[in-house]
XYZ file of N, CA, C and O in Angstrom:
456
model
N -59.306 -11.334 -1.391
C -59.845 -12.640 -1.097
C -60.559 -12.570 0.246
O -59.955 -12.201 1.253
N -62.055 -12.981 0.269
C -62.747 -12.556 1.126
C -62.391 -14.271 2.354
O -62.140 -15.346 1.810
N -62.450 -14.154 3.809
C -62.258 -15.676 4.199
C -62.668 -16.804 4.092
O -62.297 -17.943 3.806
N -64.347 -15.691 4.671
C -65.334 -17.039 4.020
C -66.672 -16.833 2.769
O -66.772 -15.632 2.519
N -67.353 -17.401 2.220
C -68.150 -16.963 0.957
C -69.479 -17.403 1.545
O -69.576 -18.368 2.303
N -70.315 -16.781 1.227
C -71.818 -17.762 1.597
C -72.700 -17.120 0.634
O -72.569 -16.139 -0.098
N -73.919 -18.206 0.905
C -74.929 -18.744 -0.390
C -75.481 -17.318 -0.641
O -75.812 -16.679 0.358
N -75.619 -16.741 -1.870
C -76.809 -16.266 -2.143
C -78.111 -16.273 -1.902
O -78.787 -15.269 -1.679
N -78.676 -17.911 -1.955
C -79.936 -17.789 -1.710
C -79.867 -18.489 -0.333
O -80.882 -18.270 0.329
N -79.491 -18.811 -0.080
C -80.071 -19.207 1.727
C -78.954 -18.762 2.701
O -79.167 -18.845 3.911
N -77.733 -18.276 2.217
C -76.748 -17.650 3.365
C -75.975 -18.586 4.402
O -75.571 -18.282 5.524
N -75.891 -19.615 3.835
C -75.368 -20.477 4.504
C -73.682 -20.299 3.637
O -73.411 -19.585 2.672
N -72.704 -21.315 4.481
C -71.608 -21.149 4.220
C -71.196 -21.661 2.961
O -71.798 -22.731 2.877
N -70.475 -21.503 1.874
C -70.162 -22.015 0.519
C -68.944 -22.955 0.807
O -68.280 -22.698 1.811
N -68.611 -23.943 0.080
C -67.283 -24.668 0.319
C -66.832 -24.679 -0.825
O -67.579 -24.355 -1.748
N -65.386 -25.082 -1.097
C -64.672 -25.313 -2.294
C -65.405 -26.524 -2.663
O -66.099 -27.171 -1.878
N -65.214 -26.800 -3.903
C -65.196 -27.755 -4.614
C -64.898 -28.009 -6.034
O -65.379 -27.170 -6.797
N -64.110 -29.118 -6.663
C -63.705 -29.297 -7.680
C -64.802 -29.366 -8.979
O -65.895 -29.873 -8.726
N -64.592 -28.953 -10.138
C -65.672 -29.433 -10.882
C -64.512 -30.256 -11.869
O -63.745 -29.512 -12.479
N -64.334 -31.768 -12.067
C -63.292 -32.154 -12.431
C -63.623 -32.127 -13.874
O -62.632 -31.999 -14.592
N -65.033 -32.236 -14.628
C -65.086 -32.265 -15.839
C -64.321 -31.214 -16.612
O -63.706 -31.435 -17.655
N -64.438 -29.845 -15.889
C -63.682 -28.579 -17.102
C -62.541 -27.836 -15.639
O -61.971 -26.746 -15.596
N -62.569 -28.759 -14.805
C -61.147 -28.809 -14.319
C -61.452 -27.206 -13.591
O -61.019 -26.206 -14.163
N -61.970 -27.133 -12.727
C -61.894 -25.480 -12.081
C -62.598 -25.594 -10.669
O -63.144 -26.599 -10.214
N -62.486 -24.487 -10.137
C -62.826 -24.670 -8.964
C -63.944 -23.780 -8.527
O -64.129 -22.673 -9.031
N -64.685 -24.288 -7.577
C -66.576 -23.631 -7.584
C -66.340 -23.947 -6.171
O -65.501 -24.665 -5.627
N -67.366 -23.174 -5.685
C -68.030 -22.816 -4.419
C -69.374 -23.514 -4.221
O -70.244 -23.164 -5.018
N -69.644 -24.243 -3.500
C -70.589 -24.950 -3.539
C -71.366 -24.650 -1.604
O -70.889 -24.629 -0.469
N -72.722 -24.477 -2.213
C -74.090 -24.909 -1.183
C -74.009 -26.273 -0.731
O -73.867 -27.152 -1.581
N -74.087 -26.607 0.634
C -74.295 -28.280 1.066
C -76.102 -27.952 1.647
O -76.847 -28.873 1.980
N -76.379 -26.964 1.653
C -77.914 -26.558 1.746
C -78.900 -26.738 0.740
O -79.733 -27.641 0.665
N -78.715 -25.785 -0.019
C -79.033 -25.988 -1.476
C -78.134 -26.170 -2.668
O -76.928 -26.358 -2.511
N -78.725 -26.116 -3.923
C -77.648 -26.628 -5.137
C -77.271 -25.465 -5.583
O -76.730 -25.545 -6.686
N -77.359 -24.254 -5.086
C -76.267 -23.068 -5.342
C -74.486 -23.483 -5.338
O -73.816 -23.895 -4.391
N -74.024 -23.174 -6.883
C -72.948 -23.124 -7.134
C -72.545 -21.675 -7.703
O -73.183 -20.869 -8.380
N -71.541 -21.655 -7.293
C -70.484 -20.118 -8.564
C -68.970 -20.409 -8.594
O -68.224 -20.696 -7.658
N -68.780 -20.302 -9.545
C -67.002 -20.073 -10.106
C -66.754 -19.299 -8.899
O -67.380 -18.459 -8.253
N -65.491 -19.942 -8.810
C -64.194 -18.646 -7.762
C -63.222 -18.334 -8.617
O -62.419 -19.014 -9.256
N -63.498 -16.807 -8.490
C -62.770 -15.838 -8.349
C -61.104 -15.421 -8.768
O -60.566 -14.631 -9.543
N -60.486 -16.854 -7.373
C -58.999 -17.337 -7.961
C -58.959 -18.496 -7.354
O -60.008 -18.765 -6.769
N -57.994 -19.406 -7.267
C -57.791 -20.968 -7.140
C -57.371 -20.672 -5.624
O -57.022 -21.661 -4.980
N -57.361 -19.305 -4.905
C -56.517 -19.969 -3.770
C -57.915 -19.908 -2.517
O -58.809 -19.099 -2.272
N -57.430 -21.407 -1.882
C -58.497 -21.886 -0.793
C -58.290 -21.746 0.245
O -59.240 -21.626 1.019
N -57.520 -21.720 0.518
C -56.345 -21.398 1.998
C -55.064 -20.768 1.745
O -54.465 -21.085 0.718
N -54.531 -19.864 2.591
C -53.625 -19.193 3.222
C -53.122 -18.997 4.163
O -53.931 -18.271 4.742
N -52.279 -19.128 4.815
C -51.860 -18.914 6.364
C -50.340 -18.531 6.154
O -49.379 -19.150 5.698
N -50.545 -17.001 6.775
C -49.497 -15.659 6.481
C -48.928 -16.057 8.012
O -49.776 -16.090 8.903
N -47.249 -16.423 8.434
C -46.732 -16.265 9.384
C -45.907 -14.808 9.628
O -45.133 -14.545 8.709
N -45.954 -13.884 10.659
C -45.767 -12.905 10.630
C -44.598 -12.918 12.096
O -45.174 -12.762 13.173
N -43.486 -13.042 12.144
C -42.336 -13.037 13.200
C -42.363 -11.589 13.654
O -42.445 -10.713 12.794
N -42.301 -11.277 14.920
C -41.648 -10.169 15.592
C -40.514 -10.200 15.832
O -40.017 -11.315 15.675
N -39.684 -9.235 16.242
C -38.284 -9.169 16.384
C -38.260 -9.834 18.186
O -37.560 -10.691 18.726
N -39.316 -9.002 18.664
C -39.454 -9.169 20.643
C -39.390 -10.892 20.517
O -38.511 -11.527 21.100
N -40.081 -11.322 19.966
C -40.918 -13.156 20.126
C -39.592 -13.716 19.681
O -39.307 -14.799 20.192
N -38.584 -13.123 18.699
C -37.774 -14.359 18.262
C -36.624 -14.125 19.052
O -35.820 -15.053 19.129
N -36.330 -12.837 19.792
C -35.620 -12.752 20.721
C -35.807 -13.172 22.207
O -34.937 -12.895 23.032
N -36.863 -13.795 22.525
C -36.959 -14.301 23.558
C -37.132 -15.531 23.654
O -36.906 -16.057 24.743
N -37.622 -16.396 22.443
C -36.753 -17.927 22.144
C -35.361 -18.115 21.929
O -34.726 -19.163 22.051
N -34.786 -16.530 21.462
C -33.409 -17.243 21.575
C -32.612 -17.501 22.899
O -31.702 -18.268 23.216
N -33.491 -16.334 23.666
C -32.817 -16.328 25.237
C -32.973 -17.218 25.910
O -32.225 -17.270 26.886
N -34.219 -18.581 25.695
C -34.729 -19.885 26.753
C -33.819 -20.937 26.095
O -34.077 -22.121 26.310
N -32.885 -20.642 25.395
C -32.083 -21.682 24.269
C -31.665 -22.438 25.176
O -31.921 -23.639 25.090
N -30.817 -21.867 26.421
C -29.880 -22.952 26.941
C -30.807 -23.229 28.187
O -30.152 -23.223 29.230
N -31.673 -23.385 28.301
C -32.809 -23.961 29.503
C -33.811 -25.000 28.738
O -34.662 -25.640 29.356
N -33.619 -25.099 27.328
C -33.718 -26.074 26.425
C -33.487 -27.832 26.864
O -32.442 -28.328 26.442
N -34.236 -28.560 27.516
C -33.686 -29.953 27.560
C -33.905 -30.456 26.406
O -34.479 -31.542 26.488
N -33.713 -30.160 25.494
C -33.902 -31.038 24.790
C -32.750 -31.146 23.270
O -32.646 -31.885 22.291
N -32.109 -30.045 23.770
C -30.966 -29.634 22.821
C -29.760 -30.110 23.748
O -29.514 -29.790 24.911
N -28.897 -31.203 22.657
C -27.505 -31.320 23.390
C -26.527 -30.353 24.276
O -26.495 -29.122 24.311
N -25.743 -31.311 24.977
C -24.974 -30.131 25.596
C -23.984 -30.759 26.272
O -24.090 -31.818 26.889
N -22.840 -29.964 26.121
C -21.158 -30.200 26.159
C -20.526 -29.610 27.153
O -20.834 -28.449 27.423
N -19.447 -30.327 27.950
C -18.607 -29.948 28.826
C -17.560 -29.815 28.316
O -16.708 -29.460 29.131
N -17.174 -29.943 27.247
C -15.710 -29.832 26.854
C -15.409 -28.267 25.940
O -14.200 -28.134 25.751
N -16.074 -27.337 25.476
C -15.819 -26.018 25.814
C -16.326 -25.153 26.764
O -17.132 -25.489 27.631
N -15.753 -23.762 26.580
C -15.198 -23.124 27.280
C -16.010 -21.419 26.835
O -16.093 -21.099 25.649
N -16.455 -20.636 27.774
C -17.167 -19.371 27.263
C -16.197 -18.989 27.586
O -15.473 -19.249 28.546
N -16.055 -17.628 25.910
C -15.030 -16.864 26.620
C -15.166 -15.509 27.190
O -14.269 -14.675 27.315
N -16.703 -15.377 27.594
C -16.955 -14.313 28.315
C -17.043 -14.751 29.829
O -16.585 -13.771 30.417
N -17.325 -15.532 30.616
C -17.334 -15.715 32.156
C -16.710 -17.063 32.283
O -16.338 -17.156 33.453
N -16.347 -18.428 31.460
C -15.527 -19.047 31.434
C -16.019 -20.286 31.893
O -15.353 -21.310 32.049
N -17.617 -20.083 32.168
C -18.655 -21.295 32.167
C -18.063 -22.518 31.298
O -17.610 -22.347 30.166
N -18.124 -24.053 32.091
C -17.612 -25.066 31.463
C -18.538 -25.512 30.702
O -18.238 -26.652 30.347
N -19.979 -25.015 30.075
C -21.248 -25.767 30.052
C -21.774 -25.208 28.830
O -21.432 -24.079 28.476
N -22.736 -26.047 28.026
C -22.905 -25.214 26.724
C -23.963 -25.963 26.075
O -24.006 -27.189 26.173
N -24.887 -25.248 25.367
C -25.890 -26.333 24.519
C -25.441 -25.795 23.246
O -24.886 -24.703 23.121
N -25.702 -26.602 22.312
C -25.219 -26.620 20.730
C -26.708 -26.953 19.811
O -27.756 -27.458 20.213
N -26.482 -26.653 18.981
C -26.882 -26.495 17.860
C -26.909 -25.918 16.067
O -26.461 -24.792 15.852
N -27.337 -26.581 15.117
C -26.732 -26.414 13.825
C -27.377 -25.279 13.283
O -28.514 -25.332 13.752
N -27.293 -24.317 12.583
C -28.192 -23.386 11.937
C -27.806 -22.688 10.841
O -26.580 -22.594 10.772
N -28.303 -22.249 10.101
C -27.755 -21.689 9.198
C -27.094 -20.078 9.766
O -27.684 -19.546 10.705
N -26.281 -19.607 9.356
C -25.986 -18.266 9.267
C -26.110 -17.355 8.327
O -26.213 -17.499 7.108
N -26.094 -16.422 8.969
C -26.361 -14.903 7.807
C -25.460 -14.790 6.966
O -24.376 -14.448 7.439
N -25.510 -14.996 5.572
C -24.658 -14.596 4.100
C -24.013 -15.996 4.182
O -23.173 -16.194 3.304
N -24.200 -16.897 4.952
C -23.588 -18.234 4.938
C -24.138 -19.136 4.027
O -25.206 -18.665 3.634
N -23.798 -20.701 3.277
C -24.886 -21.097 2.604
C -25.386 -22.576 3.055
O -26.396 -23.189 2.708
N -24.203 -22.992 4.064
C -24.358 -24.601 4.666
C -24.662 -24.108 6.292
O -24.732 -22.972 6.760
N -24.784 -25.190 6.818
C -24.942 -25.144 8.310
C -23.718 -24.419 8.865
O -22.846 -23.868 8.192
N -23.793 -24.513 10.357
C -22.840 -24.093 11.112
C -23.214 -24.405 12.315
O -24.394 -24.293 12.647
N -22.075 -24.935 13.324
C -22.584 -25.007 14.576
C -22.531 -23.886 15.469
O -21.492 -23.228 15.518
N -23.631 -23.548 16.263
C -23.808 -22.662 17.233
C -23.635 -23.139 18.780
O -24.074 -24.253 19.065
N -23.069 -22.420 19.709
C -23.016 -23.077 21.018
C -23.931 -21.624 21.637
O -24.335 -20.604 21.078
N -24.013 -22.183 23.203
C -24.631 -20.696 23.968
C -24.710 -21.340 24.901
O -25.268 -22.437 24.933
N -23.936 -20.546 26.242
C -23.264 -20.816 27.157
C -25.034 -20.630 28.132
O -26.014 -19.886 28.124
N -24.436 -22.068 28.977
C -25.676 -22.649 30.048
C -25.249 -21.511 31.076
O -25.938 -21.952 31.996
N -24.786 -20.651 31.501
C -24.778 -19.617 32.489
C -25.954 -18.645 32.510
O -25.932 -17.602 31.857
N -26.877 -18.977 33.200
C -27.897 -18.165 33.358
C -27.626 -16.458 33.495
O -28.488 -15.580 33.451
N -26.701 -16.355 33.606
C -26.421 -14.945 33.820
C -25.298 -14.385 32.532
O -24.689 -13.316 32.508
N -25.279 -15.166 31.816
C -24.374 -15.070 30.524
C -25.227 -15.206 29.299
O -25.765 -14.201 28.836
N -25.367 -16.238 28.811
C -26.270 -16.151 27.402
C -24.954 -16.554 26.656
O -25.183 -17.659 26.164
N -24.177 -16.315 26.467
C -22.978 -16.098 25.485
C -23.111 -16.929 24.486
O -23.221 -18.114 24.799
N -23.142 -16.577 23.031
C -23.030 -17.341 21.346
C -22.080 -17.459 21.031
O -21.364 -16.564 21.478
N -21.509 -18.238 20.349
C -20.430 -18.379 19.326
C -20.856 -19.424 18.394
O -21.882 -20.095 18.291
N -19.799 -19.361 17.774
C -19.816 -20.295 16.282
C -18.664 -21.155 16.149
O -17.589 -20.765 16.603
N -18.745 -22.103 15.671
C -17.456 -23.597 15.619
C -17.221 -23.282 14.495
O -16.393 -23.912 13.837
């Protein structure tokens, strides 16, 4: 699938368009009256592609997050920080939510699960 299509005869850009009588989809000239059938029905695409680096470094700004709740009433049990932001997420091989905490100690990070 090429991104964009253009005219045969004048080279200008082609657009989708419906032909609703026999129901299909054409490429249409707003220059001239050059039309052609496409190819396949798809008009747009947009492929999201995650890195491992990018999603690991949103997880690390988690608790500098204002905008995600956050609790004094547990307890990390790696440095023993009173402070914590929460949030619901799914887990791995899990099939409902779960709550996640991660300790506001800038020098900790620490996860757990409720």
């Amino acid at each position: 699938m090429s991104s964009m299509k253009f005219c045969r005869r004048c080279n200008n850009i082609l657009y989708p368009m419906e032909d609703k009588e026999h129901k299909i989809l054409l490429y249409a000239c707003h220059n001239c009256d050059h039309q052609e059938i496409a190819d396949n029905n798809i008009v747009y695409r947009s492929e999201i592609h995650h890195s491992n680096k990018r999603r690991t470094q949103a997880e690390e700004n988690v608790a500098a997050d204002p905008t995600l709740p956050r609790t004094k009433s547990v307890r990390c049990s790696q440095c023993n920080h009173g402070e914590a932001v929460f949030f619901q997420a799914t887990a791995s091989g899990e099939q409902g939510m779960t709550l996640i905490f991660v300790c506001c100690n800038p020098n900790c990070g620490n996860r757990w699960r409720d």
